[in-house]
PDB file of C-alpha atoms in Angstrom:
ATOM      1  CA  UNK A   1      28.788 -37.251 -22.742  1.00 55.00           C
ATOM      2  CA  UNK A   2      32.196 -35.803 -22.245  1.00 70.00           C
ATOM      3  CA  UNK A   3      34.875 -35.117 -24.799  1.00 73.00           C
ATOM      4  CA  UNK A   4      36.824 -38.269 -23.851  1.00 70.00           C
ATOM      5  CA  UNK A   5      33.945 -40.633 -24.557  1.00 73.00           C
ATOM      6  CA  UNK A   6      34.988 -41.103 -28.174  1.00 71.00           C
ATOM      7  CA  UNK A   7      38.395 -42.366 -26.958  1.00 69.00           C
ATOM      8  CA  UNK A   8      36.888 -45.118 -24.815  1.00 70.00           C
ATOM      9  CA  UNK A   9      36.515 -48.300 -26.829  1.00 69.00           C
ATOM     10  CA  UNK A  10      34.832 -51.425 -25.541  1.00 70.00           C
ATOM     11  CA  UNK A  11      36.545 -54.704 -26.312  1.00 65.00           C
ATOM     12  CA  UNK A  12      34.405 -57.236 -28.129  1.00 67.00           C
ATOM     13  CA  UNK A  13      35.005 -60.581 -29.736  1.00 69.00           C
ATOM     14  CA  UNK A  14      38.152 -62.555 -28.976  1.00 66.00           C
ATOM     15  CA  UNK A  15      39.829 -59.561 -27.281  1.00 61.00           C
ATOM     16  CA  UNK A  16      37.041 -59.189 -24.709  1.00 63.00           C
ATOM     17  CA  UNK A  17      38.658 -61.451 -22.105  1.00 67.00           C
ATOM     18  CA  UNK A  18      41.532 -60.211 -20.025  1.00 68.00           C
ATOM     19  CA  UNK A  19      44.775 -62.118 -20.254  1.00 67.00           C
ATOM     20  CA  UNK A  20      45.409 -64.169 -17.103  1.00 76.00           C
ATOM     21  CA  UNK A  21      48.438 -63.059 -15.106  1.00 74.00           C
ATOM     22  CA  UNK A  22      50.612 -65.519 -13.208  1.00 79.00           C
ATOM     23  CA  UNK A  23      50.211 -65.393  -9.425  1.00 77.00           C
ATOM     24  CA  UNK A  24      53.138 -63.736  -7.654  1.00 71.00           C
ATOM     25  CA  UNK A  25      55.281 -65.797  -5.332  1.00 73.00           C
ATOM     26  CA  UNK A  26      54.502 -64.952  -1.704  1.00 72.00           C
ATOM     27  CA  UNK A  27      57.234 -63.869   0.675  1.00 67.00           C
ATOM     28  CA  UNK A  28      55.682 -65.819   3.545  1.00 64.00           C
ATOM     29  CA  UNK A  29      58.382 -67.418   5.822  1.00 65.00           C
ATOM     30  CA  UNK A  30      61.170 -64.965   4.962  1.00 65.00           C
ATOM     31  CA  UNK A  31      61.796 -62.646   7.932  1.00 71.00           C
ATOM     32  CA  UNK A  32      62.663 -59.042   7.152  1.00 69.00           C
ATOM     33  CA  UNK A  33      66.112 -57.839   8.066  1.00 79.00           C
ATOM     34  CA  UNK A  34      66.285 -55.861  11.300  1.00 82.00           C
ATOM     35  CA  UNK A  35      68.187 -53.022   9.666  1.00 83.00           C
ATOM     36  CA  UNK A  36      65.294 -52.633   7.216  1.00 86.00           C
ATOM     37  CA  UNK A  37      62.904 -52.055  10.130  1.00 86.00           C
ATOM     38  CA  UNK A  38      65.312 -49.456  11.525  1.00 88.00           C
ATOM     39  CA  UNK A  39      65.568 -47.771   8.143  1.00 90.00           C
ATOM     40  CA  UNK A  40      61.774 -47.627   7.792  1.00 92.00           C
ATOM     41  CA  UNK A  41      61.445 -46.097  11.259  1.00 92.00           C
ATOM     42  CA  UNK A  42      64.145 -43.514  10.517  1.00 95.00           C
ATOM     43  CA  UNK A  43      62.652 -42.603   7.127  1.00 96.00           C
ATOM     44  CA  UNK A  44      59.150 -42.279   8.583  1.00 96.00           C
ATOM     45  CA  UNK A  45      60.388 -39.999  11.360  1.00 96.00           C
ATOM     46  CA  UNK A  46      62.476 -37.900   8.979  1.00 96.00           C
ATOM     47  CA  UNK A  47      59.611 -37.405   6.525  1.00 96.00           C
ATOM     48  CA  UNK A  48      57.253 -36.670   9.411  1.00 95.00           C
ATOM     49  CA  UNK A  49      59.706 -34.039  10.648  1.00 94.00           C
ATOM     50  CA  UNK A  50      59.797 -32.448   7.213  1.00 94.00           C
ATOM     51  CA  UNK A  51      56.011 -32.242   7.166  1.00 94.00           C
ATOM     52  CA  UNK A  52      55.727 -30.830  10.699  1.00 93.00           C
ATOM     53  CA  UNK A  53      58.495 -28.243  10.384  1.00 92.00           C
ATOM     54  CA  UNK A  54      57.465 -27.456   6.823  1.00 92.00           C
ATOM     55  CA  UNK A  55      54.038 -26.421   8.087  1.00 92.00           C
ATOM     56  CA  UNK A  56      55.572 -24.363  10.905  1.00 85.00           C
ATOM     57  CA  UNK A  57      57.988 -22.449   8.700  1.00 81.00           C
ATOM     58  CA  UNK A  58      56.013 -22.515   5.448  1.00 68.00           C
TER      59      UNK A  58
END
């Protein structure tokens, strides 16, 4: 047993079932904006550059 085991409480009785959550609305037929794709590509390249040059100079 670890020291956190006394903090873990098992639900019993009427609180044992999880509350059902409503299903989210899908974004299925809505095309993404083209500028958003460009922004994602730019951000990915910029962060990748930070990682690469950060390892070179770090």
